[in-house]
Coordinates of C-alpha atoms in Angstrom, one line a residue:
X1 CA 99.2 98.2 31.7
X2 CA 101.1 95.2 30.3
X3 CA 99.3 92.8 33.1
X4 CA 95.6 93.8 32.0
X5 CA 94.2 91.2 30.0
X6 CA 92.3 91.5 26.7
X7 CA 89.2 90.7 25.6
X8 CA 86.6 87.4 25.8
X9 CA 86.8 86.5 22.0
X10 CA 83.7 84.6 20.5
X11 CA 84.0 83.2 16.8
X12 CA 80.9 82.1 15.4
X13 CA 81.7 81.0 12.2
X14 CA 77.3 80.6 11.8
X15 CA 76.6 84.4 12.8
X16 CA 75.3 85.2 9.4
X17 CA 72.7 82.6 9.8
X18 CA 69.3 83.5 11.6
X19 CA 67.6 81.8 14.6
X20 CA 68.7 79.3 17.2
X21 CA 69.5 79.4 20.5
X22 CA 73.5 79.5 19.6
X23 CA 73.0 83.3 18.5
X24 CA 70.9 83.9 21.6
X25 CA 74.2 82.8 23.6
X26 CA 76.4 84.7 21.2
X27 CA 73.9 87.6 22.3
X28 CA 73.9 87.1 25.7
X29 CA 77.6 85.9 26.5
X30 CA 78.9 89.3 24.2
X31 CA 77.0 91.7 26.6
X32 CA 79.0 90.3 30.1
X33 CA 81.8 92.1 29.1
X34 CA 84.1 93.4 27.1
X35 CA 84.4 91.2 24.0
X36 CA 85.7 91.0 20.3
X37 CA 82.9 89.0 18.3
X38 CA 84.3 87.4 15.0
X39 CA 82.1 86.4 12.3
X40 CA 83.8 85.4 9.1
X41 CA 80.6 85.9 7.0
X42 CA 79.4 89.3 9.2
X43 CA 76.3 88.4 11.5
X44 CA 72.4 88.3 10.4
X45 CA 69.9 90.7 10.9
X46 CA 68.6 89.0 13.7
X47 CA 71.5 89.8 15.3
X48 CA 71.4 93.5 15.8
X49 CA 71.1 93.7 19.7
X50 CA 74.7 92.1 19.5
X51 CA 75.8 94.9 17.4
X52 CA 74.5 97.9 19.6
X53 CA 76.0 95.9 22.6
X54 CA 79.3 97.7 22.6
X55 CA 81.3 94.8 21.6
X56 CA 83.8 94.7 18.7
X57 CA 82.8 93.0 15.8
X58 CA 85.7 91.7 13.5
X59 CA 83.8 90.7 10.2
X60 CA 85.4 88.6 7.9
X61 CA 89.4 88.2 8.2
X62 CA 92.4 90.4 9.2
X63 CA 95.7 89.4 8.0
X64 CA 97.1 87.9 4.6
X65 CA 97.2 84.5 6.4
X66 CA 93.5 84.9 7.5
X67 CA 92.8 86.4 4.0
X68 CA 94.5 83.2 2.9
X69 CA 92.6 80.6 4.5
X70 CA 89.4 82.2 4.1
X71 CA 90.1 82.1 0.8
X72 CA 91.1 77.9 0.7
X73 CA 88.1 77.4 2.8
X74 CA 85.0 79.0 0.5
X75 CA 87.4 77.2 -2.7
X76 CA 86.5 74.0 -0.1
X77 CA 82.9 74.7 0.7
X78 CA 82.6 75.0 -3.7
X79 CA 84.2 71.7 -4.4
X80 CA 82.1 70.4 -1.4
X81 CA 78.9 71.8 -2.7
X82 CA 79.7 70.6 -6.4
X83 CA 80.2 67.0 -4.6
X84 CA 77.2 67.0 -2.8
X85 CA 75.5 67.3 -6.2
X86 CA 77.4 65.0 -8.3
X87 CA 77.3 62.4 -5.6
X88 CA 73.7 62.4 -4.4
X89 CA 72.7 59.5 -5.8
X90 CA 72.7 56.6 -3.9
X91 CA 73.9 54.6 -6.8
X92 CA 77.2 56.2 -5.7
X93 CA 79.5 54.0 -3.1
X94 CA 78.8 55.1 0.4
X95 CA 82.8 56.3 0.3
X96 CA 82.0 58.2 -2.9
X97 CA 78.7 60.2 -1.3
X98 CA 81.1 60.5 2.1
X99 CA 83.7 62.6 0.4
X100 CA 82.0 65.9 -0.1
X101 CA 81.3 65.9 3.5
X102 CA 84.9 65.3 4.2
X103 CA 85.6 68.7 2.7
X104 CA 83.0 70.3 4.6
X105 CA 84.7 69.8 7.3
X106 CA 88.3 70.3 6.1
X107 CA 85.9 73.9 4.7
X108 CA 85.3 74.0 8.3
X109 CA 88.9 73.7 10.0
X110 CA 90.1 76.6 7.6
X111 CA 87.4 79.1 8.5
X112 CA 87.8 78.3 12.4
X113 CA 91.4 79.3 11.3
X114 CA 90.5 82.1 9.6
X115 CA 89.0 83.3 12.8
X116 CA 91.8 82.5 14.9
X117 CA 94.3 83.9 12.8
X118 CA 92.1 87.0 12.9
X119 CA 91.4 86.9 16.8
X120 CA 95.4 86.6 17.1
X121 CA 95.8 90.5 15.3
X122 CA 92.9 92.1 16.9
X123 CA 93.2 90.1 20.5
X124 CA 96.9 89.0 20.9
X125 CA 96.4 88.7 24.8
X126 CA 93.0 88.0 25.0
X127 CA 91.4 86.5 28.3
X128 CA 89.9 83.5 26.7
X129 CA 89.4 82.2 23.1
X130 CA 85.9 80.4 22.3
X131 CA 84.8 79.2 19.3
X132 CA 81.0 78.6 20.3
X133 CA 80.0 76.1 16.9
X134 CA 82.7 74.3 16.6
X135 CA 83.5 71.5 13.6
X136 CA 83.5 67.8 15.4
X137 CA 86.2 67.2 13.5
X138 CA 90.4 68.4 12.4
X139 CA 90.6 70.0 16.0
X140 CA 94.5 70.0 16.6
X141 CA 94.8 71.4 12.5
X142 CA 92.4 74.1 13.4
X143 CA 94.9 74.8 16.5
X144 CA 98.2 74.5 14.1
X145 CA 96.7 76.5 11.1
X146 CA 95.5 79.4 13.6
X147 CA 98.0 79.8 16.0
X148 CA 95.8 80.6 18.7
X149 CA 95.0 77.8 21.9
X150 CA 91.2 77.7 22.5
X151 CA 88.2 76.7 24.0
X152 CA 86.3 74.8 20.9
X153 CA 82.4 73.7 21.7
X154 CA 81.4 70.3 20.0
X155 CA 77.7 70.5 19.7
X156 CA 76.9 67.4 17.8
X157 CA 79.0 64.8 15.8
X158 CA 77.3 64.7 12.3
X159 CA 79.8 63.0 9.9
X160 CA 83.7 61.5 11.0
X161 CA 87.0 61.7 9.6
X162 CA 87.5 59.3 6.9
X163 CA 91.2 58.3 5.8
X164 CA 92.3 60.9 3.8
X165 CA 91.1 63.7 6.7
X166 CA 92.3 61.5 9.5
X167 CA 95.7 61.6 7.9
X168 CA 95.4 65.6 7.9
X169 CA 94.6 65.3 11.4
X170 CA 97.3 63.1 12.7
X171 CA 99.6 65.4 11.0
X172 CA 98.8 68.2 13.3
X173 CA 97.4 65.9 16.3
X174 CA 100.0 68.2 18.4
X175 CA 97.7 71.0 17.7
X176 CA 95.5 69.0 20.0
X177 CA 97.0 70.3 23.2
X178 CA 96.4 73.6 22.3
X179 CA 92.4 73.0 22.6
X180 CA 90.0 72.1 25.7
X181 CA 87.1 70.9 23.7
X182 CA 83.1 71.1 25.7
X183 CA 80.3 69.1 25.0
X184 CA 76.8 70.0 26.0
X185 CA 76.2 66.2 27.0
X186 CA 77.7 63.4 27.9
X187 CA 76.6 61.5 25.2
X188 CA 78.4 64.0 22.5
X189 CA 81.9 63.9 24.7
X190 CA 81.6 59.9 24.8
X191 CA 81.0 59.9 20.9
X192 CA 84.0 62.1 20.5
X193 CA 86.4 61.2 22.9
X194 CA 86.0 57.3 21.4
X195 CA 87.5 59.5 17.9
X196 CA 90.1 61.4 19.5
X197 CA 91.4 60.0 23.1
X198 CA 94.3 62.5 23.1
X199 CA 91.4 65.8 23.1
X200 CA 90.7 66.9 26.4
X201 CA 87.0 68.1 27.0
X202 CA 84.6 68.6 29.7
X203 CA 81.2 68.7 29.6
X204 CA 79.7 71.8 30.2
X205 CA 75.6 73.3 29.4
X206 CA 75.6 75.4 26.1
X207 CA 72.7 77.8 27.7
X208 CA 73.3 81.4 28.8
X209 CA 70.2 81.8 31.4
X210 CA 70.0 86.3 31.0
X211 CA 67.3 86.4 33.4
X212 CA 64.4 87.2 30.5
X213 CA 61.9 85.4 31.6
X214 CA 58.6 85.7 29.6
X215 CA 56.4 88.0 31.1
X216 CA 52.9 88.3 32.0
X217 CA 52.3 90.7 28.9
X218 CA 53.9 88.6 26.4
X219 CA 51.7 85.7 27.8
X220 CA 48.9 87.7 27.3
X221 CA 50.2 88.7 23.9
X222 CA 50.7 85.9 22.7
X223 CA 47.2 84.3 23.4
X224 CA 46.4 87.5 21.7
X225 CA 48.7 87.2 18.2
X226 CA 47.5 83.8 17.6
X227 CA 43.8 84.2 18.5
X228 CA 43.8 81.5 21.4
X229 CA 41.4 81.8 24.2
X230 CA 43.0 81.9 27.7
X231 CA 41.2 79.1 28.9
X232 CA 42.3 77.0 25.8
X233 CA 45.1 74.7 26.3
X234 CA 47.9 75.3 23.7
X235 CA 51.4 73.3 23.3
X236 CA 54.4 74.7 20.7
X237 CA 56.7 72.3 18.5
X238 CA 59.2 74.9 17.6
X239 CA 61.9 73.8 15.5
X240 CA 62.8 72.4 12.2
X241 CA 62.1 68.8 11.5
X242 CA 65.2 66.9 11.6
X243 CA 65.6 63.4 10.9
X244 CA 66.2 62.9 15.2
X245 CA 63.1 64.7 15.6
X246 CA 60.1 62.1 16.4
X247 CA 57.4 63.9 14.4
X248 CA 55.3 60.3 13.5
X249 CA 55.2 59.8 17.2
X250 CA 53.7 63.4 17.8
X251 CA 51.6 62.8 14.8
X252 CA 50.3 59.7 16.1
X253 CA 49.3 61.0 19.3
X254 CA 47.3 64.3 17.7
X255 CA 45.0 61.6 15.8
X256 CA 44.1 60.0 19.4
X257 CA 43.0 63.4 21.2
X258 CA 40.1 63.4 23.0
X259 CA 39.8 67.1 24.0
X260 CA 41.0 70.2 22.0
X261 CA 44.4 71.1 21.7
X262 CA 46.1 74.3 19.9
X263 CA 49.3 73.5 18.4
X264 CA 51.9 76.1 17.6
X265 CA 54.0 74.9 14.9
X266 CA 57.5 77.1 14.3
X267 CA 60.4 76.3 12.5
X268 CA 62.0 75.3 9.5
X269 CA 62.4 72.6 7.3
X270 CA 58.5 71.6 7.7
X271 CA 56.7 69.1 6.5
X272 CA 54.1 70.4 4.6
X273 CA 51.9 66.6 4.2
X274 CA 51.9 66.2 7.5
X275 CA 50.7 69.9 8.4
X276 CA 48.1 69.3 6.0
X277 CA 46.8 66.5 7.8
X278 CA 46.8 67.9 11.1
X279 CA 44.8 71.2 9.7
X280 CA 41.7 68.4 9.2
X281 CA 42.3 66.8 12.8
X282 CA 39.3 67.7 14.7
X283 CA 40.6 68.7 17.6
X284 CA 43.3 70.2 16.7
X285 CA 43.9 74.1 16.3
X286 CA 46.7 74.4 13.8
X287 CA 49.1 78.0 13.6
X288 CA 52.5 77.6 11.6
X289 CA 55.4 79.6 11.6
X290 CA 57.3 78.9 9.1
X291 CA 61.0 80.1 10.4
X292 CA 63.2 81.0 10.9
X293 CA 61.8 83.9 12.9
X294 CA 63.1 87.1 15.0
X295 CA 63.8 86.4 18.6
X296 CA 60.7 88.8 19.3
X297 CA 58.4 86.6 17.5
X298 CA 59.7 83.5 18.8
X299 CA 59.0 84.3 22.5
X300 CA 55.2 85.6 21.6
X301 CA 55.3 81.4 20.5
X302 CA 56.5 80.5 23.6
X303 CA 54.6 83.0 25.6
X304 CA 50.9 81.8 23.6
X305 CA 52.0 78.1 24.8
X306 CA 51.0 76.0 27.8
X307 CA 54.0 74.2 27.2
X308 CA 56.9 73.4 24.7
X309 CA 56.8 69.9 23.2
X310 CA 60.4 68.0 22.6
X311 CA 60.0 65.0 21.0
X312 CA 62.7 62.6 20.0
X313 CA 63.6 59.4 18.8
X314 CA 65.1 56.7 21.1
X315 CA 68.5 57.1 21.7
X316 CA 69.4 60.5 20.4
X317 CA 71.8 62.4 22.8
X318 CA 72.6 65.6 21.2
X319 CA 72.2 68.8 23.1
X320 CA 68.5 70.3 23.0
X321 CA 68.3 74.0 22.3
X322 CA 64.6 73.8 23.1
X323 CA 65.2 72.1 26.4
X324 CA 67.6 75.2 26.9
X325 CA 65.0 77.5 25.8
X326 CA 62.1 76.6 28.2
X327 CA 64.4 76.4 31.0
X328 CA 65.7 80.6 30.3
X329 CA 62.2 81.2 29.1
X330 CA 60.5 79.7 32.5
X331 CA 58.2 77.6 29.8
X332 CA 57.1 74.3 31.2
X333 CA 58.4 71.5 29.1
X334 CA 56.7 68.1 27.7
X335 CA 59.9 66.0 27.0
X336 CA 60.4 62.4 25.3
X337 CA 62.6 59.7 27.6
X338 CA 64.9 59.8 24.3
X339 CA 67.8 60.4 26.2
X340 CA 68.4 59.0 29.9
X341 CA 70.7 61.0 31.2
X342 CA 68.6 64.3 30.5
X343 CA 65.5 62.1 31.7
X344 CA 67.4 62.1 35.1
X345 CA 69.0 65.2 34.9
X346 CA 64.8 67.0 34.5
X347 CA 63.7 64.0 36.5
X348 CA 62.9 65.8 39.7
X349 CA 61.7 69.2 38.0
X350 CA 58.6 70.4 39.0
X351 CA 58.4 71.7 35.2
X352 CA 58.6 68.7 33.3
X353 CA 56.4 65.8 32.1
X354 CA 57.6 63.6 30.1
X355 CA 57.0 60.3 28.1
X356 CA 58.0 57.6 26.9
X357 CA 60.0 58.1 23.8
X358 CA 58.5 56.6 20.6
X359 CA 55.1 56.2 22.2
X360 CA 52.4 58.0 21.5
X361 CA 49.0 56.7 23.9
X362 CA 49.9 58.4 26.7
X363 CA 50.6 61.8 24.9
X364 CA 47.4 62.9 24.5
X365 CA 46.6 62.7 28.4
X366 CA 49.7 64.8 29.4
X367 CA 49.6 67.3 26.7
X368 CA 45.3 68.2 27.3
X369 CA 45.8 67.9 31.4
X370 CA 44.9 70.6 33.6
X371 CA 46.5 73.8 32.2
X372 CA 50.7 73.9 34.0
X373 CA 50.9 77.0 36.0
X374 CA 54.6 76.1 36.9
X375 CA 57.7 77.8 36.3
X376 CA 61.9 76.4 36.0
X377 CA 63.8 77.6 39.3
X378 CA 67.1 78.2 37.9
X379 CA 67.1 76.3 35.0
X380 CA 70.7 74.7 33.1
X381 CA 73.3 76.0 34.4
X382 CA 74.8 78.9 33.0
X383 CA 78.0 78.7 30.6
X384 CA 80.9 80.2 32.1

């Protein structure tokens, strides 16, 4: 028995928070096998298929060392809180207003340790060691501090290391080698790797495709739920409006329609003003959603829509969840040109349209079309 392997672990330091497509793959990815889950701060509601899936669930820490650095990390995320506070204002130096984010993620790097340090009790030979929302930042510490070599996956690179968290960093840079970082694009891995040369990463798709396609009924249901006639043509925005999100551009572009259009609007932050305005468009059909929402509810949004609406700003090349979503869902996607590798990675899919990003005249046209009856073949490709 000494040469059978242990467990998959997943750490997801965010399980306690609802919605998103990262607790779908949490979901999915814990019901392939046999897997220890570790949440730090226990999962959400939304979550409960995961617990009924037969996998372990390790909630909070195991160990006086994890006890320890659980501890040192919610002490961080205070002092980081406090700082956020004290240092909104933008009469503050730009290093000043920085500085509570450079705890967050040094808050960050202990919890991931946390969760290693408990993965090493419960798991000591585990098969494989992924931590699926990963801190951009402090990688070879988080290594060091948990004693544990890992898979770590970067979604997005919000905030750098400044000095006195690079000087942590290069401390424990040897840690470095004990990680394989992934990246959902390339865009993410170039922004990273250009931080930390010595990381090795791949790039790799975030989205677990479990074969749950919407079906006919929830179509029909969701037509149903939101009072929309069949022969009606309905797109979703689904959500919450970040600042990479290129609202003005979709709000431009509802002004200029011709024809009516339902718009499904789920998600959360929203901004109420511009919702508002759209409510008086018209020939526009307004439902909100304010999230975020069950995964049940969710797909009666998709299922109720023609098509799911991603709209960016130039430039952005973070991973899209909702690209990820219409490709497991089999929901035909209207995409922005924001990003030109994904433009050329969809370019060729019968169940895209897209536009160009930042401009709103031709919109309008592809959105009110001839109702899509198309369907994603196999979608992203599936995490492994």
């Amino acid at each position: 028995m000494s040469g059978v392997p242990g467990p998959l672990v997943l750490i997801e330091p965010h399980a306690h928070q609802g919605g998103g497509h990262h607790q779908h793959a949490l979901t999915a990815l814990a019901a392939t096998g046999t897997c220890l889950v570790v949440a730090p701060a226990g999962l959400s509601e939304e979550l409960g298929p995961l617990a009924r899936s037969g996998a372990q669930i390790a909630a909070g820490q195991d160990g006086a060392a994890a006890r320890f650095l659980l501890a040192a990390a919610r002490a961080a995320e205070r002092v980081s809180a406090t700082g956020r506070r004290a240092f909104a204002s933008r009469r503050w130096p730009r290093p000043i207003r920085r500085l509570p984010h450079q705890v967050t993620l040094l808050a960050r790097c202990l919890t991931e340790a946390t969760c290693l340090r408990t993965a090493r009790r419960r798991a000591p030979r585990a098969a494989a060691v992924v931590i699926l929302s990963a801190s951009e930042a402090l990688h070879g510490l988080a290594a060091v501090l948990g004693g544990f070599p890992h898979l770590r996956f970067v979604h997005e690179l919000v905030t750098t290391e400044d000095r006195p968290v690079r000087w942590l960093g290069r401390l424990a840079r040897r840690g470095e080698k004990q990680v394989v970082a992934l990246y959902p694009s390339a865009a993410v891995r170039d922004r990273i790797t250009a931080a930390f040369p010595r990381l090795p990463g791949q790039v790799r798709a975030f989205a677990v495709d479990d074969g749950r396609r919407l079906t006919e009924a929830e179509r029909d249901g969701g037509r149903t739920a939101f009072a929309i006639p069949h022969d009606a043509t309905a797109v979703c925005v689904v959500g919450g409006w970040w600042p990479y999100k290129d609202i003005a551009t979709i709000d431009a572009a509802l002004a200029r329609l011709t024809t009516p259009l339902h718009v499904l609007v789920c998600g959360t932050p929203l901004d109420d003003a511009v919702l508002a305005r759209w409510h008086q468009l018209p020939r526009v059909r307004l439902h909100t959603v304010p999230g975020p929402v069950a995964d049940q509810v969710l797909r009666l949004v998709y299922g109720a829509s023609d098509a799911s609406l991603v709209a960016r700003h130039p430039g952005v090349g973070k991973e899209s969840g909702l690209v990820m979503d219409a490709a497991r869902l089999g929901v035909p996607l209207l995409l922005s040109e924001h990003d030109p590798e994904l433009t050329a990675r969809l370019a060729d899919q019968p169940w895209v349209r897209s536009f160009p990003a930042g401009d709103a005249d031709p919109s309008p046209r592809c959105w009110t079309s001839s109702r899509p009856r198309f369907q994603p073949g196999r979608g992203l490709r599936r995490m492994k």
